[in-house]
PDB file of C-alpha atoms in Angstrom:
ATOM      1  CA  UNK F 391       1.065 -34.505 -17.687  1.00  0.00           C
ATOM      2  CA  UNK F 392      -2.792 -33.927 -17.930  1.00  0.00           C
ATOM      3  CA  UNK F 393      -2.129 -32.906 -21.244  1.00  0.00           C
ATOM      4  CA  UNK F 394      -0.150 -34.964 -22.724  1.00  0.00           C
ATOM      5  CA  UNK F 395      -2.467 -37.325 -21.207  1.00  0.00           C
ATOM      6  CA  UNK F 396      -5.296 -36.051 -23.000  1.00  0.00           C
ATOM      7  CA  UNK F 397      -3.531 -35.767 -26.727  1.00  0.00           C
ATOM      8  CA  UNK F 398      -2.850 -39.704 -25.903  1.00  0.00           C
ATOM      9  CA  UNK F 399      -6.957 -40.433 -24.955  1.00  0.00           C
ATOM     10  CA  UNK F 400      -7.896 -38.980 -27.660  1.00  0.00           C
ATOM     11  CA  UNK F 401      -5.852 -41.415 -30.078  1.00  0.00           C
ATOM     12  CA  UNK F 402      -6.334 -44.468 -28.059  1.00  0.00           C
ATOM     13  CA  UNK F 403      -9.176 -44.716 -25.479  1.00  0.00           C
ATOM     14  CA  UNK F 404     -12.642 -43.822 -26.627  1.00  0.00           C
ATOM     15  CA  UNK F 405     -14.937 -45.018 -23.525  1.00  0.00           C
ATOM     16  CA  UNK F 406     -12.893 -46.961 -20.577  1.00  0.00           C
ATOM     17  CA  UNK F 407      -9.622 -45.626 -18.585  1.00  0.00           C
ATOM     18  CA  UNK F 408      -8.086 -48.606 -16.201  1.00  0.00           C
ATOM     19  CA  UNK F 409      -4.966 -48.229 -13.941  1.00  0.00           C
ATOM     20  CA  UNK F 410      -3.317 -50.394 -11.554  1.00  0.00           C
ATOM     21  CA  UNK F 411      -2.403 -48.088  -8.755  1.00  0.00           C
ATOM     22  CA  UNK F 412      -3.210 -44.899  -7.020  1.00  0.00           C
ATOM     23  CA  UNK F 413      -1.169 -42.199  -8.893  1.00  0.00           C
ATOM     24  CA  UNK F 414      -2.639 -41.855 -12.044  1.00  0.00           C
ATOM     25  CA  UNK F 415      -3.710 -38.802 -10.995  1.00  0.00           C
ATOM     26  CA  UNK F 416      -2.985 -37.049 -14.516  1.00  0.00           C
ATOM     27  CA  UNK F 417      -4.113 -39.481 -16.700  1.00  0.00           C
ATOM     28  CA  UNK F 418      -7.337 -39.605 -14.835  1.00  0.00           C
ATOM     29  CA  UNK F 419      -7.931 -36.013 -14.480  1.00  0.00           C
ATOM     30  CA  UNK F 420      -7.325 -36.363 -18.105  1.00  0.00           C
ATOM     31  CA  UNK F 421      -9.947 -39.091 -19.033  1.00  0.00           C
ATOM     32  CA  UNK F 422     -12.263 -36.841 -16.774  1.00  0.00           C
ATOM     33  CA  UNK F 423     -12.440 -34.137 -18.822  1.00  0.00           C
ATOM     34  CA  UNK F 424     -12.864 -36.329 -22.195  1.00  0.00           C
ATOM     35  CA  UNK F 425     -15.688 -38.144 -20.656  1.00  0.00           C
ATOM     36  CA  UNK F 426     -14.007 -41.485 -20.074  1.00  0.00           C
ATOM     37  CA  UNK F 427     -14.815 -43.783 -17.491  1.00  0.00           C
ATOM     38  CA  UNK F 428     -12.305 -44.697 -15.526  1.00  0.00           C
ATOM     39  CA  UNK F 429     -11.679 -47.694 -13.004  1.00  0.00           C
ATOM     40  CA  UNK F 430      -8.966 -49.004 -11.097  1.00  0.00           C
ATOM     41  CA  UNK F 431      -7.745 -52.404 -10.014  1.00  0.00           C
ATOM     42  CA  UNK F 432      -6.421 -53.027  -6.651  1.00  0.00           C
ATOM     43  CA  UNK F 433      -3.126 -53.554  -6.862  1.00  0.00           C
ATOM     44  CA  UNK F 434      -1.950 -54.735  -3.867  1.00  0.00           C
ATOM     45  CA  UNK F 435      -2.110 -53.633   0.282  1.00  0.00           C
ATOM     46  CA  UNK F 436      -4.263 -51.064   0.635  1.00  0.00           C
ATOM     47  CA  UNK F 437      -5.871 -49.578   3.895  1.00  0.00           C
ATOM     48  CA  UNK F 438      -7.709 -46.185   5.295  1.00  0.00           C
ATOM     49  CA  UNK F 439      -3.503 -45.133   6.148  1.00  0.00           C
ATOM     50  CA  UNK F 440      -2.219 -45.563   2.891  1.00  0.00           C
ATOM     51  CA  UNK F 441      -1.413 -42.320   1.154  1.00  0.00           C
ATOM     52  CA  UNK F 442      -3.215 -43.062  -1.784  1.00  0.00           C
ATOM     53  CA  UNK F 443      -6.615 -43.955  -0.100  1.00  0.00           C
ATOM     54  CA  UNK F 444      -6.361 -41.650   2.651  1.00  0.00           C
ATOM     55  CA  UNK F 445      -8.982 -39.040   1.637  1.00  0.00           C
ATOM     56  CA  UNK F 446     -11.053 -38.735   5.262  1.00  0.00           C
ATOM     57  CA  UNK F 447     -11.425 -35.276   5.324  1.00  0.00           C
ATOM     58  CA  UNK F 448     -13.588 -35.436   1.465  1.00  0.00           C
ATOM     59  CA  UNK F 449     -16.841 -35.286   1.541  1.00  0.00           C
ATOM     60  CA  UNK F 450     -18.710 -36.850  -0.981  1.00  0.00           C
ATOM     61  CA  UNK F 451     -19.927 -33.841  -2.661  1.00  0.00           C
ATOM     62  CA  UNK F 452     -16.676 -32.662  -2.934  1.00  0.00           C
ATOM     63  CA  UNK F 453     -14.993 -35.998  -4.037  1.00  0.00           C
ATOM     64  CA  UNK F 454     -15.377 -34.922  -7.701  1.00  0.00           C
ATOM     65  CA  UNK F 455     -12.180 -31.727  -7.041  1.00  0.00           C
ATOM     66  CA  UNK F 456      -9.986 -35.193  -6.505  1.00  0.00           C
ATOM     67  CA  UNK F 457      -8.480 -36.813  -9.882  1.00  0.00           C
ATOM     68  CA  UNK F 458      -9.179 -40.748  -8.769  1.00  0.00           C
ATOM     69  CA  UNK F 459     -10.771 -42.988 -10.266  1.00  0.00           C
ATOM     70  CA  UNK F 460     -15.040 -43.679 -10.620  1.00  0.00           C
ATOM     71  CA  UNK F 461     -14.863 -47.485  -9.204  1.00  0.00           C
ATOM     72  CA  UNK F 462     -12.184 -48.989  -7.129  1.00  0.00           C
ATOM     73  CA  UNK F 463     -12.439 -52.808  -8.129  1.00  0.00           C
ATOM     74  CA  UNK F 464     -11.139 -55.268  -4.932  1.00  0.00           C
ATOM     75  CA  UNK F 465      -9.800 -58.412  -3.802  1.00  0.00           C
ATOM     76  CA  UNK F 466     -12.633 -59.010  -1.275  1.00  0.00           C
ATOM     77  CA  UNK F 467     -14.361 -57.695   1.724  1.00  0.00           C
ATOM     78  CA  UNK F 468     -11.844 -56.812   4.328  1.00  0.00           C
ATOM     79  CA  UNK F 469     -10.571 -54.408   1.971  1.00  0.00           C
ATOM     80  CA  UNK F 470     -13.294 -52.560   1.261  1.00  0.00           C
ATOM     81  CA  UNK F 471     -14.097 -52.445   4.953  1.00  0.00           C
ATOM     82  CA  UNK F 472     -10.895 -50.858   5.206  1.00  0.00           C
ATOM     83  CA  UNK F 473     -11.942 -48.109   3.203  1.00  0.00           C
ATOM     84  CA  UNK F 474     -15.483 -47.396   3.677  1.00  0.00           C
ATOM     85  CA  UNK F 475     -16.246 -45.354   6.675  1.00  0.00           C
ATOM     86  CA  UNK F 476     -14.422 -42.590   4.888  1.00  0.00           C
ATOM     87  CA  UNK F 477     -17.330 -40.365   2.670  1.00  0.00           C
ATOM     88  CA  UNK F 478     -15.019 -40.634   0.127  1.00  0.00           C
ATOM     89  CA  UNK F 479     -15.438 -43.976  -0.734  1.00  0.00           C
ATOM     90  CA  UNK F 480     -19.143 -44.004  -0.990  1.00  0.00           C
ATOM     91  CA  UNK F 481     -20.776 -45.369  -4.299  1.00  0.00           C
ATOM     92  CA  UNK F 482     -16.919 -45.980  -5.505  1.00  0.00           C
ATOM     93  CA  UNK F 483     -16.187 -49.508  -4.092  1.00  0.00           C
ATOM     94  CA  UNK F 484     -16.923 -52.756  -5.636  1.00  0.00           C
ATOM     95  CA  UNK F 485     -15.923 -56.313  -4.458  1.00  0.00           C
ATOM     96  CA  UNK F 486     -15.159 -58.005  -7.333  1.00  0.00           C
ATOM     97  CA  UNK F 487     -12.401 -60.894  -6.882  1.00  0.00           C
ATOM     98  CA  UNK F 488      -9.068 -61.971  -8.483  1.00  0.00           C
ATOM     99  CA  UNK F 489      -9.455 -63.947 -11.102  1.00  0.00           C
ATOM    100  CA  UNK F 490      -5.447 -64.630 -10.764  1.00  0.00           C
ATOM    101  CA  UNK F 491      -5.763 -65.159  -7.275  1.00  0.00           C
ATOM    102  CA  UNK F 492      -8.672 -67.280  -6.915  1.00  0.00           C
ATOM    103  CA  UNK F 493      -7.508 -69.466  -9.964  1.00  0.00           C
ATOM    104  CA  UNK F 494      -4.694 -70.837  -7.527  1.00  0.00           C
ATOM    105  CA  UNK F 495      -7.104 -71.263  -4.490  1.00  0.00           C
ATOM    106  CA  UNK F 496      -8.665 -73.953  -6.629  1.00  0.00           C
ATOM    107  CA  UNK F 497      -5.876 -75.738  -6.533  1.00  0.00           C
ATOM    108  CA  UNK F 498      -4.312 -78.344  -3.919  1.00  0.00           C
ATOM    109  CA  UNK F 499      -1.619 -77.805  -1.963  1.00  0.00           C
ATOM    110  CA  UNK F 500       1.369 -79.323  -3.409  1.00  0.00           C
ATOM    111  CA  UNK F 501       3.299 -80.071  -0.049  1.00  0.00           C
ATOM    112  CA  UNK F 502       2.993 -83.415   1.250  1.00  0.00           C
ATOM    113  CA  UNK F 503       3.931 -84.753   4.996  1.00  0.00           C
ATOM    114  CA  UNK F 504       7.351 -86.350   5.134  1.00  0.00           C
ATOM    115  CA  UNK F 505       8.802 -84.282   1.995  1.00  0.00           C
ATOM    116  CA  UNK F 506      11.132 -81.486   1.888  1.00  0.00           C
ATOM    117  CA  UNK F 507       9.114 -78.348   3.621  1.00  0.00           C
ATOM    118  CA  UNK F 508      10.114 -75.269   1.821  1.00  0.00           C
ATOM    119  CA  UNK F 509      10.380 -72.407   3.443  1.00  0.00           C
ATOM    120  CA  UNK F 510       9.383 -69.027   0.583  1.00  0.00           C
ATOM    121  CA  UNK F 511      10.596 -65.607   1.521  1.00  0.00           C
ATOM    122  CA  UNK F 512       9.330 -62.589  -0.853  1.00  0.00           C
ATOM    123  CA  UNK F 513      11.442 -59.937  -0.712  1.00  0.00           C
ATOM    124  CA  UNK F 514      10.308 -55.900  -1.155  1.00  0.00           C
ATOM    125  CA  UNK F 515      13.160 -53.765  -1.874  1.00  0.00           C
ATOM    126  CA  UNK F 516      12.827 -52.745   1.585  1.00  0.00           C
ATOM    127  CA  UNK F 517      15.764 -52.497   4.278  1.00  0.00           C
ATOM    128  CA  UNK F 518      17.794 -55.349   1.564  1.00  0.00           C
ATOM    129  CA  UNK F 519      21.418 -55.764   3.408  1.00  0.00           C
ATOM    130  CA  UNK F 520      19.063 -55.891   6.687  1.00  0.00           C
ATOM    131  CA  UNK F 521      16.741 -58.775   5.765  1.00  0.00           C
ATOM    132  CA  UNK F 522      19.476 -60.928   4.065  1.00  0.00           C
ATOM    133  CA  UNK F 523      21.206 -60.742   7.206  1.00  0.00           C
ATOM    134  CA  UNK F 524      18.263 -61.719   9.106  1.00  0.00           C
ATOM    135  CA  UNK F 525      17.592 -64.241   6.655  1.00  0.00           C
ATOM    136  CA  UNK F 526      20.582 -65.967   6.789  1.00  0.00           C
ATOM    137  CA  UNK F 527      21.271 -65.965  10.347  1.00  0.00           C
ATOM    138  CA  UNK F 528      17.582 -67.682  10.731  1.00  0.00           C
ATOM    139  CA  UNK F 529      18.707 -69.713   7.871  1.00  0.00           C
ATOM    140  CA  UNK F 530      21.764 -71.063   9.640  1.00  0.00           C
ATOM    141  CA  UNK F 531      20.127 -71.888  12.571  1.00  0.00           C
ATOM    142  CA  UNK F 532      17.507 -73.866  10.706  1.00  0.00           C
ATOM    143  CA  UNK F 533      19.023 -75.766   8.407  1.00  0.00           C
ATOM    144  CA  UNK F 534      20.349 -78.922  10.449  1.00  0.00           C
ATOM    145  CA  UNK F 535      16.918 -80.018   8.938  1.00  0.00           C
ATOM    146  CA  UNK F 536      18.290 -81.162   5.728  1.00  0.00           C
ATOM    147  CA  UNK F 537      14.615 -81.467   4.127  1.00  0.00           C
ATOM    148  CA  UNK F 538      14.435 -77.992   4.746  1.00  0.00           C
ATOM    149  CA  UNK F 539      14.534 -75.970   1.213  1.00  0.00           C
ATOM    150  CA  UNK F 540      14.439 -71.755   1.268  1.00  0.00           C
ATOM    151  CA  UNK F 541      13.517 -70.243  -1.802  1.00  0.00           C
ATOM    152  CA  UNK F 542      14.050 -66.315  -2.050  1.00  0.00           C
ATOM    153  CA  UNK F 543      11.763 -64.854  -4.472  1.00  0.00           C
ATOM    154  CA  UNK F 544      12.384 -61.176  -5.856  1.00  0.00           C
ATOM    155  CA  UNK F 545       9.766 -58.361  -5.967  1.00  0.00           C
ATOM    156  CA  UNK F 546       9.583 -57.661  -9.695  1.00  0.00           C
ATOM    157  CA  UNK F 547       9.730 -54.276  -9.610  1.00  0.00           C
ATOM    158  CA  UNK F 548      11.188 -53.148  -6.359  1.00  0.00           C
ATOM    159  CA  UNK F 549      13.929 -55.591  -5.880  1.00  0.00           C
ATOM    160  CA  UNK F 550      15.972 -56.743  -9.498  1.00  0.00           C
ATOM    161  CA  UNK F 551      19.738 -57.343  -8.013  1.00  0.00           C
ATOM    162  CA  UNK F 552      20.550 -61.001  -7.371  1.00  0.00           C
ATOM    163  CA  UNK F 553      23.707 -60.047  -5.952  1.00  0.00           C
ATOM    164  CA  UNK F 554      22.889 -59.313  -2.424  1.00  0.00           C
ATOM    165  CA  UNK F 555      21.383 -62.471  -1.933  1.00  0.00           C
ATOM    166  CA  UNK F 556      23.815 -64.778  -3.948  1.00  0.00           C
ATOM    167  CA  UNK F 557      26.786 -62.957  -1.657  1.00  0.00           C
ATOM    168  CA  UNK F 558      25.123 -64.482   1.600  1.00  0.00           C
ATOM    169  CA  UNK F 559      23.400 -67.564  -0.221  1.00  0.00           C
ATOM    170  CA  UNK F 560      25.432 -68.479  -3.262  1.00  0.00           C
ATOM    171  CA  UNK F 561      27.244 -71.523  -2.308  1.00  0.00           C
ATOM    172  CA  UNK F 562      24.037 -73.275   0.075  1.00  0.00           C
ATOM    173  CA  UNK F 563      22.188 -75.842  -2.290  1.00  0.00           C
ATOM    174  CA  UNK F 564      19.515 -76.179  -0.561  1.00  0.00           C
ATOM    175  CA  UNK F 565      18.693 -72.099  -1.608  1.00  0.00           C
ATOM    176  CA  UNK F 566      17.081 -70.589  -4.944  1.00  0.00           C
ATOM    177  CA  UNK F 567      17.176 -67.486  -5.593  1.00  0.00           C
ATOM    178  CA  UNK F 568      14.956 -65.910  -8.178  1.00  0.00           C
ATOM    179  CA  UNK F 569      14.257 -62.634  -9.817  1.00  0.00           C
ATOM    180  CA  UNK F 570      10.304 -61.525 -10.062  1.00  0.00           C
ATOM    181  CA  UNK F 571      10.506 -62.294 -13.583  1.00  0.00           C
ATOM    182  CA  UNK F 572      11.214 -66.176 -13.204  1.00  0.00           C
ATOM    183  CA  UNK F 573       9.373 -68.775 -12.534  1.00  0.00           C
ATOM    184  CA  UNK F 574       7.618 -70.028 -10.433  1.00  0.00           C
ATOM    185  CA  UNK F 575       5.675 -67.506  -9.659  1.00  0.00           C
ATOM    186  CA  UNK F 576       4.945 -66.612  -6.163  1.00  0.00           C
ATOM    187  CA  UNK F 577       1.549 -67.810  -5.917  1.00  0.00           C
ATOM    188  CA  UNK F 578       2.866 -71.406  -7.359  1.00  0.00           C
ATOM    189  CA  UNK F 579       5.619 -71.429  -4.822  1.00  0.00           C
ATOM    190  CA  UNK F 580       3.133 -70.274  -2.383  1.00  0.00           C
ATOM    191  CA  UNK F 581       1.133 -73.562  -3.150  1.00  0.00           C
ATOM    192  CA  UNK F 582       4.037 -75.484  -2.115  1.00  0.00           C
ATOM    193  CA  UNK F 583       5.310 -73.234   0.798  1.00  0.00           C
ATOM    194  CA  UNK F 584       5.353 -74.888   4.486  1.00  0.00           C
ATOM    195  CA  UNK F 585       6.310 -71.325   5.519  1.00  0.00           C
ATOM    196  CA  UNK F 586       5.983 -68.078   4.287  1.00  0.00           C
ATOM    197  CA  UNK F 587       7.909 -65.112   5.541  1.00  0.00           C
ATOM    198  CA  UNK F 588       7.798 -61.318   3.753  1.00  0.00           C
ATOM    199  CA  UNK F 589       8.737 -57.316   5.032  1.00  0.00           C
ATOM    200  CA  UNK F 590       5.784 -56.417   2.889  1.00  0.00           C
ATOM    201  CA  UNK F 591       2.517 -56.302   0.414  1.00  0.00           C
ATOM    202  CA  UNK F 592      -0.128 -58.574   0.085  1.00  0.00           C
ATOM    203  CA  UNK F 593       1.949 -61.760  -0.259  1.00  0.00           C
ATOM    204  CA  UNK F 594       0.895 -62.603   3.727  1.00  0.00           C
ATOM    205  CA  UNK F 595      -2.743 -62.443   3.181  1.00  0.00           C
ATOM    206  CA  UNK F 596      -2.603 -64.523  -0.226  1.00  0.00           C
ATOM    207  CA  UNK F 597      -0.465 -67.226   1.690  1.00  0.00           C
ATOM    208  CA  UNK F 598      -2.796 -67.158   4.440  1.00  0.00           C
ATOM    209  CA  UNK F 599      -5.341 -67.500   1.637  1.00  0.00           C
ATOM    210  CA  UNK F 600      -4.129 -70.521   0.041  1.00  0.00           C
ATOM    211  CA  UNK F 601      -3.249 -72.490   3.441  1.00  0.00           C
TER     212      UNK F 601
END
């Protein structure tokens, strides 16, 4: 993979490598050896357990054996708390925002008292047939509330099959169900959200975020 990598560099990237996740590890060892920066974007949840940013036991010195990348660009703070007590990390992290992110915590939320409250639940990939059935157990018990609204909102990569959710939800009006690729997307319905409920990835911070 390092390789190929490198036949592709040479073509296509003369001075700057970015990647939106932790494994690149080929195509950065690549840009390494051609003398290409490299950065990376945080992508999502990230902490000193995850696999991908786990490297405690590498000292700094020694940081240069691992194929990641020069600068690890973040959300905000708490994340590169997260991260730097390990050596690793030193001279690697920089807080730099979301320009995404922070252009919907300009805006005002959308949900106004005495209006239907809409309840958004982003979905994973993880444990499906379990959450659905969660999800629609909770969902029959809450629903004598007929301003209540639940919108089910699809990972975009982990989770691309309707079908689970349309068997439990397909005949309830008051439910949407929408693939990752639709719109809105989840930071717009998180603008509107009166509740949020996930299994996983950054979605509970942002909603926190953005009220």
């Amino acid at each position: 993979s390092r390789r190929a990598y490198k036949r592709i560099l040479r073509r296509v990237c003369k001075k700057l490598l970015i990647v939106g996740d932790p494994g690149e590890h080929a195509a950065i060892a690549a840009a390494r050896e051609l003398g290409i920066a490299t950065i990376e974007f945080q992508h999502g949840l990230l902490n000193s357990f995850h696999p991908g940013y786990a490297w405690s036991n590498v000292r700094p010195e020694g940081s240069r054996r691992v194929p990641m990348a020069e600068h690890l660009f973040l959300f905000g703070n708490y994340w590169a708390g997260t991260l730097a007590p390990m050596g690793f990390w030193q001279g690697r992290l920089e807080v730099v925002g979301s320009l995404r992110f922070d252009g919907y915590r300009t805006r005002a939320r959308l949900a106004q008292p005495g209006t239907d409250r809409t309840v958004v639940f982003t979905t994973q990939g993880i444990d499906v047939n379990e959450c659905v059935h969660f999800i629609r157990r909770a969902w029959e018990l809450a629903k004598a509330d007929d301003r209540l609204r639940l919108v089910i909102k699809l990972h975009p990569a982990w989770d691309t099959d309707k079908a689970p959710y349309l068997l439990a939800f397909g005949d309830d009006a008051s439910v949407t169900i929408l693939l990752g690729s639709e719109g809105p997307t989840t930071l717009e319905l998180l603008t509107s959200a009166s509740l949020h409920l996930s299994i996983s990835s950054t979605c509970h911070y942002e909603a926190c975020s953005l009220g």
